[in-house]
PDB file of C-alpha atoms in Angstrom:
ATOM      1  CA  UNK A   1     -43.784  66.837 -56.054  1.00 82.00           C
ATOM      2  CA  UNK A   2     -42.021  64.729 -52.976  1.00 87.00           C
ATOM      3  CA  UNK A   3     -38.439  63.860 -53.880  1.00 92.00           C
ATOM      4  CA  UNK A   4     -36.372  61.596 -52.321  1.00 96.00           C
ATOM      5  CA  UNK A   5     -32.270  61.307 -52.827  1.00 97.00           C
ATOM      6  CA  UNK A   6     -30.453  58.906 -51.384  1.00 98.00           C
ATOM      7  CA  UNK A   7     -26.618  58.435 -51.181  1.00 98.00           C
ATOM      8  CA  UNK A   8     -23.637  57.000 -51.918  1.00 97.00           C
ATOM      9  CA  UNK A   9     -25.045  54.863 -54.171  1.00 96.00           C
ATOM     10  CA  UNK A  10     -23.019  51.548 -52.736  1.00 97.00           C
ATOM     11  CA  UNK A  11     -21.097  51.588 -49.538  1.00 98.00           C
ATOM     12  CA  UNK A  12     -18.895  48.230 -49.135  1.00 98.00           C
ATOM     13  CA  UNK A  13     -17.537  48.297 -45.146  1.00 98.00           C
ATOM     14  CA  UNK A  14     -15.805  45.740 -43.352  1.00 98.00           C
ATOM     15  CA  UNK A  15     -17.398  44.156 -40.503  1.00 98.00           C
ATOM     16  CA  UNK A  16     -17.781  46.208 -37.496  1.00 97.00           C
ATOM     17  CA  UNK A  17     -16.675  49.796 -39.327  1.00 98.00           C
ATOM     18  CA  UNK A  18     -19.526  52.024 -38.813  1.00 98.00           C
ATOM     19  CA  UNK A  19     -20.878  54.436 -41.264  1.00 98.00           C
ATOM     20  CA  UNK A  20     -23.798  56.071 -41.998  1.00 98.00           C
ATOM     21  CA  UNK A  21     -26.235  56.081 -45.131  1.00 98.00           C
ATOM     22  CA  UNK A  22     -27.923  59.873 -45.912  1.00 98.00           C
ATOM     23  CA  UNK A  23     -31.615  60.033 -47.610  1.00 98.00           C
ATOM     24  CA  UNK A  24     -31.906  63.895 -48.515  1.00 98.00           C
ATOM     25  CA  UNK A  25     -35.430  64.779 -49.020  1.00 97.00           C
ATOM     26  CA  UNK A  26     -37.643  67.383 -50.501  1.00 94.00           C
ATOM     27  CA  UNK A  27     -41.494  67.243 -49.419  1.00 90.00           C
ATOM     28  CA  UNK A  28     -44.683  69.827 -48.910  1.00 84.00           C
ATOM     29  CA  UNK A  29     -45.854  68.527 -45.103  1.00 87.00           C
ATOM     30  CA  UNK A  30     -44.191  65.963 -44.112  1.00 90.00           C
ATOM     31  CA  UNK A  31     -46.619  63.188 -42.522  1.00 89.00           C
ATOM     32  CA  UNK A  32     -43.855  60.424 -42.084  1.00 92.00           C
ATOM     33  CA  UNK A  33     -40.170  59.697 -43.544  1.00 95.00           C
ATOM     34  CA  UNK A  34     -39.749  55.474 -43.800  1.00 96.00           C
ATOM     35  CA  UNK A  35     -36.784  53.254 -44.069  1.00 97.00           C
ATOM     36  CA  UNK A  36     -37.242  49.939 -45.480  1.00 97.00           C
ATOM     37  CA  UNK A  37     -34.670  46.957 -45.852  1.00 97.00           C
ATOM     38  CA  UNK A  38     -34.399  45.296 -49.342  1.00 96.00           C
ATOM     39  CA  UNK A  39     -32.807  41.543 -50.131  1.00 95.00           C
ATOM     40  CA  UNK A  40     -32.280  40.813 -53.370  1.00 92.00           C
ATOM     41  CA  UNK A  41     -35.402  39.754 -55.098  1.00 90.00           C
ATOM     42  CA  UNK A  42     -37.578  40.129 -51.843  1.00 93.00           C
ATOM     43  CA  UNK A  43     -39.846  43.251 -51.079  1.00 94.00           C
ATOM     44  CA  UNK A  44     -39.208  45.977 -48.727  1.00 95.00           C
ATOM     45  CA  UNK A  45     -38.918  45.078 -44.525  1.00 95.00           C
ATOM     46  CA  UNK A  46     -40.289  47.699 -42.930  1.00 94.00           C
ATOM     47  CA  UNK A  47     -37.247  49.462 -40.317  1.00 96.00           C
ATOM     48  CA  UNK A  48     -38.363  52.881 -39.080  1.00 94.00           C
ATOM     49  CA  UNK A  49     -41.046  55.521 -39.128  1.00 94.00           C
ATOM     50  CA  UNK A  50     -39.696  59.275 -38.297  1.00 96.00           C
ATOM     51  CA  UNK A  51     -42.217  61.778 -38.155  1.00 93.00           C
ATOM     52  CA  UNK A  52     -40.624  65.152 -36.771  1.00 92.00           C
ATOM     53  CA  UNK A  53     -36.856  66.973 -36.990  1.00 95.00           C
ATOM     54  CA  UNK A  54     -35.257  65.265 -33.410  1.00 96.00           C
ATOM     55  CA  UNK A  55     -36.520  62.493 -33.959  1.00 96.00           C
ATOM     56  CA  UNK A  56     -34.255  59.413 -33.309  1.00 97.00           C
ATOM     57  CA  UNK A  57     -34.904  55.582 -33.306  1.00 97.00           C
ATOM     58  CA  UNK A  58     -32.735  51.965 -33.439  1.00 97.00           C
ATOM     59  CA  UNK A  59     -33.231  48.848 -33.292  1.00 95.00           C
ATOM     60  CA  UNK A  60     -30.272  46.462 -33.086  1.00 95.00           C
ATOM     61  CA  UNK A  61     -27.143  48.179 -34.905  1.00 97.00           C
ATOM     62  CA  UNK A  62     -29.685  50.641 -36.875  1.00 98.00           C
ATOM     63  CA  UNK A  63     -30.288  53.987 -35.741  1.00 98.00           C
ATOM     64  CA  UNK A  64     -32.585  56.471 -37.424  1.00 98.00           C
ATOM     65  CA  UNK A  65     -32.363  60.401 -37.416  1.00 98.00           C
ATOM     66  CA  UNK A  66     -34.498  63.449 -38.911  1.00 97.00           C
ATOM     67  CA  UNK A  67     -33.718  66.734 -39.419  1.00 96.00           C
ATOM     68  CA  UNK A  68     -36.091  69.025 -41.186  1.00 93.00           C
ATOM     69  CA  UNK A  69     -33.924  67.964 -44.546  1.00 95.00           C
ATOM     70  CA  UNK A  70     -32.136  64.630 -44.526  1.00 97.00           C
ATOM     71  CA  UNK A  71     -32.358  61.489 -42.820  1.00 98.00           C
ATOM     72  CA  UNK A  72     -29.026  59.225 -41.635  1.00 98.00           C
ATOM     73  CA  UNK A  73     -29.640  55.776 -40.835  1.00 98.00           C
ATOM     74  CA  UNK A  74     -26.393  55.081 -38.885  1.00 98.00           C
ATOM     75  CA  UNK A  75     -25.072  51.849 -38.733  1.00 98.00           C
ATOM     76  CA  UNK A  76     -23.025  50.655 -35.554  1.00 98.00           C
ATOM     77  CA  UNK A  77     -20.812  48.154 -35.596  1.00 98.00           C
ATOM     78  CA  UNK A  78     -21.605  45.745 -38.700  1.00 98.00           C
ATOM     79  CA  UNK A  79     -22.530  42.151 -39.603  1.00 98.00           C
ATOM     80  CA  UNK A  80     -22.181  40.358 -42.735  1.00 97.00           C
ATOM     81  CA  UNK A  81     -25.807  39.645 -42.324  1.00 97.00           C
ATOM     82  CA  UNK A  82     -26.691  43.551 -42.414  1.00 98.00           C
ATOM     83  CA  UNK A  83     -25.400  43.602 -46.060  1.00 98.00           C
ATOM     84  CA  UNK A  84     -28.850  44.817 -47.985  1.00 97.00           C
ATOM     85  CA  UNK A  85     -30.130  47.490 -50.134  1.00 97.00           C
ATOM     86  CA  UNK A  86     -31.665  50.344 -47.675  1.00 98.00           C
ATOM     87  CA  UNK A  87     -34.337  52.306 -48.948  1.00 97.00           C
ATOM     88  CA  UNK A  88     -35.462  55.759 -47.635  1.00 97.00           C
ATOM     89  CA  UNK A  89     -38.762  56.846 -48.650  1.00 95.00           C
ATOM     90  CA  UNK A  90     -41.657  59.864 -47.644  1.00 93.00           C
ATOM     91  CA  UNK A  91     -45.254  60.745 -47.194  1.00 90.00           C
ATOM     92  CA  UNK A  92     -45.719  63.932 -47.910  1.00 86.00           C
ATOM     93  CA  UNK A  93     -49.093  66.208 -47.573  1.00 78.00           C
ATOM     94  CA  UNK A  94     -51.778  64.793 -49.805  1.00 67.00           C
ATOM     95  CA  UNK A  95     -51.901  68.097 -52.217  1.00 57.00           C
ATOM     96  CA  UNK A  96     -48.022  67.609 -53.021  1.00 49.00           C
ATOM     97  CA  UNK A  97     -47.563  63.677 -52.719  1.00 48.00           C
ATOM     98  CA  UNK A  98     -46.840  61.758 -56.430  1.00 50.00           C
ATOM     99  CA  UNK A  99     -47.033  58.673 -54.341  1.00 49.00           C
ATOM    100  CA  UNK A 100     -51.032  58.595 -54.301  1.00 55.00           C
ATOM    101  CA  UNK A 101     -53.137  60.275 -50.981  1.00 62.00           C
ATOM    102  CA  UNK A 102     -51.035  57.560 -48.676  1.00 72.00           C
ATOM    103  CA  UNK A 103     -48.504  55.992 -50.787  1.00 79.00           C
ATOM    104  CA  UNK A 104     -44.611  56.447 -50.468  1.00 88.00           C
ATOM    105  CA  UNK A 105     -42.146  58.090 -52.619  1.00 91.00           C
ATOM    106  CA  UNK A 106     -38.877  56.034 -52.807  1.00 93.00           C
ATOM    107  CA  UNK A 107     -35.112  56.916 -53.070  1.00 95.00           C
ATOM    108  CA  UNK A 108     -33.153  54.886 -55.273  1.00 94.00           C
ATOM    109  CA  UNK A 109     -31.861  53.307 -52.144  1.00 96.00           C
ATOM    110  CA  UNK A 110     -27.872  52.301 -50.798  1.00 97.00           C
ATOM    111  CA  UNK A 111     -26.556  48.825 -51.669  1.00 96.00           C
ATOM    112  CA  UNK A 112     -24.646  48.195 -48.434  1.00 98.00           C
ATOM    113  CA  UNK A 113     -21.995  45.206 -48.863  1.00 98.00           C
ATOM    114  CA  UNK A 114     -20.706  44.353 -45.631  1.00 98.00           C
ATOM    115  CA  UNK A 115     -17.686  42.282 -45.942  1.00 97.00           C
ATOM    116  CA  UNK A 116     -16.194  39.611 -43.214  1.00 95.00           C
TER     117      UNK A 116
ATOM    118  CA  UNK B   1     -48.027  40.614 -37.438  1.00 69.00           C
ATOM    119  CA  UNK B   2     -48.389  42.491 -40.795  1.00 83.00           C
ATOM    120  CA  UNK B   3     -48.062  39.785 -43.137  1.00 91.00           C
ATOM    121  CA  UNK B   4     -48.382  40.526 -46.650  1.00 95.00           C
ATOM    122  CA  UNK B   5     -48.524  37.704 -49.470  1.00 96.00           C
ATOM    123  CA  UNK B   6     -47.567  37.788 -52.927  1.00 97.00           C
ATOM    124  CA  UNK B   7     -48.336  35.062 -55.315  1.00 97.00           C
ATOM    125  CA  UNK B   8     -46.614  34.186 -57.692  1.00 97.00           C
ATOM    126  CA  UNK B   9     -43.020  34.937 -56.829  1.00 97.00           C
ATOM    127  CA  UNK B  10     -42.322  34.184 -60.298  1.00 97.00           C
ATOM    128  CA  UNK B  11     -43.957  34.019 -63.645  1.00 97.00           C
ATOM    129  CA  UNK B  12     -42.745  33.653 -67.189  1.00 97.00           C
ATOM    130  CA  UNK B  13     -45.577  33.893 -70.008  1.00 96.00           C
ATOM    131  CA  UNK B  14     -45.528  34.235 -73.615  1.00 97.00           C
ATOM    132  CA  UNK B  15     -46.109  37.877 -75.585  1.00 97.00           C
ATOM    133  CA  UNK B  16     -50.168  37.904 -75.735  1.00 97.00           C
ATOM    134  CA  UNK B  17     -50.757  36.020 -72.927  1.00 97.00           C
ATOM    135  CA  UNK B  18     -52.202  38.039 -69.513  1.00 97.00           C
ATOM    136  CA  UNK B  19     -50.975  37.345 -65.699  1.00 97.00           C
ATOM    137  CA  UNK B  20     -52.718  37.873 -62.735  1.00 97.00           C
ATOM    138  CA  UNK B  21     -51.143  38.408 -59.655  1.00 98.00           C
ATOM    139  CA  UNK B  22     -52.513  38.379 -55.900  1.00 97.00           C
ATOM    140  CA  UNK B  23     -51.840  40.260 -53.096  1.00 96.00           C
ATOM    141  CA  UNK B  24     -53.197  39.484 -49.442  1.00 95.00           C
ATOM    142  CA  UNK B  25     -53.226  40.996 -46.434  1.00 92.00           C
ATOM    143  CA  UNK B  26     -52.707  38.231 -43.940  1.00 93.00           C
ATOM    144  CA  UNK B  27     -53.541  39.396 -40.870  1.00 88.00           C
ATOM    145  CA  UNK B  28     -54.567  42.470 -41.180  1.00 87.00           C
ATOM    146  CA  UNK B  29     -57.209  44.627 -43.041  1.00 86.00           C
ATOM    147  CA  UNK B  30     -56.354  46.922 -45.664  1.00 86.00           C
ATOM    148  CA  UNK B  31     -58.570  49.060 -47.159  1.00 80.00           C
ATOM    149  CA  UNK B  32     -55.799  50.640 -49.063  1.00 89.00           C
ATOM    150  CA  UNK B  33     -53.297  48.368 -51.195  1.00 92.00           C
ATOM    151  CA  UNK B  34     -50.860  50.101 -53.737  1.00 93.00           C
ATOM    152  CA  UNK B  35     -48.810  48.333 -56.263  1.00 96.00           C
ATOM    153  CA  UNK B  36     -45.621  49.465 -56.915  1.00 95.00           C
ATOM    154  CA  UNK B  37     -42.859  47.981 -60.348  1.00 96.00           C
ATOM    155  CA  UNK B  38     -39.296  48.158 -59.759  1.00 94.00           C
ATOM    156  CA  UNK B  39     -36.498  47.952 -62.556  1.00 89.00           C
ATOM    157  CA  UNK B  40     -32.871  46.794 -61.486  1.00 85.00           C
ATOM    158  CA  UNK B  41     -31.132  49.114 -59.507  1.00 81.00           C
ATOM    159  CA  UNK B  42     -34.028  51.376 -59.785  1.00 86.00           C
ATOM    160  CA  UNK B  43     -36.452  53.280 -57.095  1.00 87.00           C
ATOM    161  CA  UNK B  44     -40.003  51.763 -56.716  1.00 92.00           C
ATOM    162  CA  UNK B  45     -42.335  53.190 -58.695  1.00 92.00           C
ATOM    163  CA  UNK B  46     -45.786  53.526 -57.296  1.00 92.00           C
ATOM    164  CA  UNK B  47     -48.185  52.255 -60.572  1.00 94.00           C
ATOM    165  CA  UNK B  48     -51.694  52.415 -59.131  1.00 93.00           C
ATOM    166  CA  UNK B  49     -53.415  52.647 -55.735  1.00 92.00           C
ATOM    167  CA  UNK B  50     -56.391  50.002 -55.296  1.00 88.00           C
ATOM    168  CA  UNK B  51     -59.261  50.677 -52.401  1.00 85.00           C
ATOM    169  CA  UNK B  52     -61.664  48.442 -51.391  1.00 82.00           C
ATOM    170  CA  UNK B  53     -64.384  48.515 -53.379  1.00 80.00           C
ATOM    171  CA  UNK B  54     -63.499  51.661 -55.825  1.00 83.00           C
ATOM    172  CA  UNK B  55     -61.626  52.090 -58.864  1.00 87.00           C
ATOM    173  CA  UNK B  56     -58.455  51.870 -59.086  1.00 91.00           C
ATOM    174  CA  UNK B  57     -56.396  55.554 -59.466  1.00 92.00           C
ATOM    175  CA  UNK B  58     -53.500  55.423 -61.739  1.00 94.00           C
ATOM    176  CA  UNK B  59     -50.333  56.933 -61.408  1.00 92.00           C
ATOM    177  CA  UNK B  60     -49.904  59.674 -64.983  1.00 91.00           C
ATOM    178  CA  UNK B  61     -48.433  57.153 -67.832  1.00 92.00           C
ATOM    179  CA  UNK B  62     -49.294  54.069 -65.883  1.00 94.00           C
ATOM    180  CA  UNK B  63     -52.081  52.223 -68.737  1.00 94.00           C
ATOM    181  CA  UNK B  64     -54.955  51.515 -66.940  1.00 92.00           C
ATOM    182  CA  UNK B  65     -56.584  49.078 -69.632  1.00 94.00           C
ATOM    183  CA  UNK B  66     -52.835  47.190 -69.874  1.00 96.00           C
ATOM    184  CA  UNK B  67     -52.854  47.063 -65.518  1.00 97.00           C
ATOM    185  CA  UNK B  68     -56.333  46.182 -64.441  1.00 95.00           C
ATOM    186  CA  UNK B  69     -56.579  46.096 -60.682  1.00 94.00           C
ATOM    187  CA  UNK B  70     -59.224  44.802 -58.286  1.00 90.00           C
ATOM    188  CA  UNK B  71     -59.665  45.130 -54.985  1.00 88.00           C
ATOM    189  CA  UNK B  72     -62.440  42.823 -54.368  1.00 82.00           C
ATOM    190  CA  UNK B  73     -62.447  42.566 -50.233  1.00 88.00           C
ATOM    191  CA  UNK B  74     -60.145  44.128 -47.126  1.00 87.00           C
ATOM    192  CA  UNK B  75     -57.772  41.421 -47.508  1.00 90.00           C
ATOM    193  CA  UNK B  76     -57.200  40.816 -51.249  1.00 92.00           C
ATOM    194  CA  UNK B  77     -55.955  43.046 -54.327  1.00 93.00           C
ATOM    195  CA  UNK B  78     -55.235  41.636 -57.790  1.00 95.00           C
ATOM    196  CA  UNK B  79     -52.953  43.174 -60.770  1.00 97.00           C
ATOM    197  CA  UNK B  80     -53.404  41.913 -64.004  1.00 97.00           C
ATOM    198  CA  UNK B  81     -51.204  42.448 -66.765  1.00 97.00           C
ATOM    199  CA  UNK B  82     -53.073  41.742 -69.723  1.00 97.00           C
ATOM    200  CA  UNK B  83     -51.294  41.309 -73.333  1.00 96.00           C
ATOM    201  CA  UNK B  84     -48.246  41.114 -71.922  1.00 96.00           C
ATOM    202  CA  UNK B  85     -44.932  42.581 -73.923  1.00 96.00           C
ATOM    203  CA  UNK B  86     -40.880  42.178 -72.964  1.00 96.00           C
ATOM    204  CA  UNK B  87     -41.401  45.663 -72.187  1.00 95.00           C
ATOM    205  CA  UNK B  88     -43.719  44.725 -69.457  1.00 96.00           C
ATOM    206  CA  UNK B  89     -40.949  42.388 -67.592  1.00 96.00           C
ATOM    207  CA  UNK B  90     -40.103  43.318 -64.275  1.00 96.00           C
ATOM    208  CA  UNK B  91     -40.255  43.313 -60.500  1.00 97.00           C
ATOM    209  CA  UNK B  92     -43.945  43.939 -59.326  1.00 98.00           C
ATOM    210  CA  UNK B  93     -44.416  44.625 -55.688  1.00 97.00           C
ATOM    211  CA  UNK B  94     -47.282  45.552 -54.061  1.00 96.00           C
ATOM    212  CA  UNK B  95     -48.176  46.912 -50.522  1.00 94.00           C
ATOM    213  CA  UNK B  96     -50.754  47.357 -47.624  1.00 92.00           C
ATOM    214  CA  UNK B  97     -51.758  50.494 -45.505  1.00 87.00           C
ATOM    215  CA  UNK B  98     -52.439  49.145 -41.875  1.00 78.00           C
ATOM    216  CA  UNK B  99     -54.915  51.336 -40.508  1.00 70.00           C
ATOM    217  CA  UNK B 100     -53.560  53.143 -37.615  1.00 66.00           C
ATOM    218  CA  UNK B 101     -53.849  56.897 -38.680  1.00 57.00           C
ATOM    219  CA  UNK B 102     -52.086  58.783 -41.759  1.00 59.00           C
ATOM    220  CA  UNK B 103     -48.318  57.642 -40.510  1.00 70.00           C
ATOM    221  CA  UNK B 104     -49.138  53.964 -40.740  1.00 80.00           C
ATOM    222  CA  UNK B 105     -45.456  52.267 -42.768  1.00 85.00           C
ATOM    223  CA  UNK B 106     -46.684  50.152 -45.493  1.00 88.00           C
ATOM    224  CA  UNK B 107     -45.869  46.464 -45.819  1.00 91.00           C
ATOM    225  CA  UNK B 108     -44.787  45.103 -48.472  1.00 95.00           C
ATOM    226  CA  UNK B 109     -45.535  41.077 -49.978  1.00 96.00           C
ATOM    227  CA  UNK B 110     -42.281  39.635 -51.678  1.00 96.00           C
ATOM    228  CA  UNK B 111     -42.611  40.689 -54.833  1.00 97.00           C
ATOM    229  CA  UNK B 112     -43.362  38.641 -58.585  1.00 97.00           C
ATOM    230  CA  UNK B 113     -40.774  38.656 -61.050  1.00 97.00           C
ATOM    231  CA  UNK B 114     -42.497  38.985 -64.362  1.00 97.00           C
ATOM    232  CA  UNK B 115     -40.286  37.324 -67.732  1.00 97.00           C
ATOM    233  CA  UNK B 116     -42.047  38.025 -70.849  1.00 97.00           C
ATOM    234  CA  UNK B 117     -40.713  36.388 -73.521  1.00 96.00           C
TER     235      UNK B 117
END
């Protein structure tokens, strides 16, 4: 069964100290690792898709990286604005995946407090 | 693009009663909608996965005669909680798969917060 482990479980920065958030991951074919933004009482925002160790991607002050067992989402640089909880989550092959044929399994996620 | 709508954002019913809640793919079709609960500071947890015109599959200790689902058209998915206990309160969320091959993200509507008092 996919698992997904993110930490630390908080992170509280001050604006524009950079850090990173890790998403540790355990998974039988790999067919995409997601990270999602959550706001308080709103549903995921959709960040980044990684599909394959290497694989790198940003937007803004987010950057994305795989390796064939973690993810970091680094974060450059940050804004009050960025404070959010960041979820990490995986599609794994449809024989091992416990998130139905093309569903997601989630990490518990990092409450990021980003302070002014 | 990818718009997914949840309705309602929030409900409060009374034990016994039954909720429905809607999910729609705005602009977009989604043969594939999943709906997912999530308790404070807790994961999501994927509850059922709803296909266009099929049954429903159920994750293992998910009720399917307590969660009825139907996914009546490409656009729109509906979770019903019927008899609805305390225990049942919580954040329901529920998603769509954009078709676009197998590593397609999927969006997410805004959630309903169930209260059931």
């Amino acid at each position: 069964e996919d698992q997904v482990t993110q930490s630390p479980e908080a992170l509280r920065l001050q604006e524009g100290e950079s850090s990173s958030l890790n998403c540790s991951y355990t998974v039988s074919g790999l067919r995409g690792l997601f990270w999602y933004r959550q706001d308080p009482g709103k549903g995921p925002e959709f960040l980044f898709t990684l599909y394959s160790a290497g694989e790198e991607k940003e937007k803004e002050r987010l950057k994305a990286t795989l390796t064939k067992k973690e993810s970091f989402l680094h974060i450059t640089a940050p804004k009050p604005e960025d404070s959010a909880t960041y979820l990490c989550a995986v599609r794994g092959a449809l024989e091992s995946s416990g998130g139905g044929a093309d569903g997601l399994t989630f990490g518990k996620g990092t409450h990021l407090i980003i302070q002014p | 693009g990818a718009v997914v709508s949840q309705h309602p954002s929030r409900v409060i019913c009374k034990s016994g009663t039954s909720v429905k809640i809607e999910c729609r793919s705005l602009d977009f079709q989604a043969t594939t909608m999943f709906w997912y609960r999530q308790f404070p500071k807790q994961s999501l947890m994927l509850m059922a996965t709803s296909n266009e015109g099929s049954k429903a599959t159920y994750e293992q200790g998910v009720e399917k005669d307590k969660f009825l689902i139907n996914h009546a058209s490409l656009t729109l998915s509906t979770l019903t909680v019927t008899s609805a206990h305390p225990e049942d309160s919580s954040f329901y969320i529920c998603s769509a798969l954009q078709a676009g091959g197998l590593g397609s993200p999927l969006h997410f509507g805004n959630g309903t917060r169930l209260t059931v008092t």
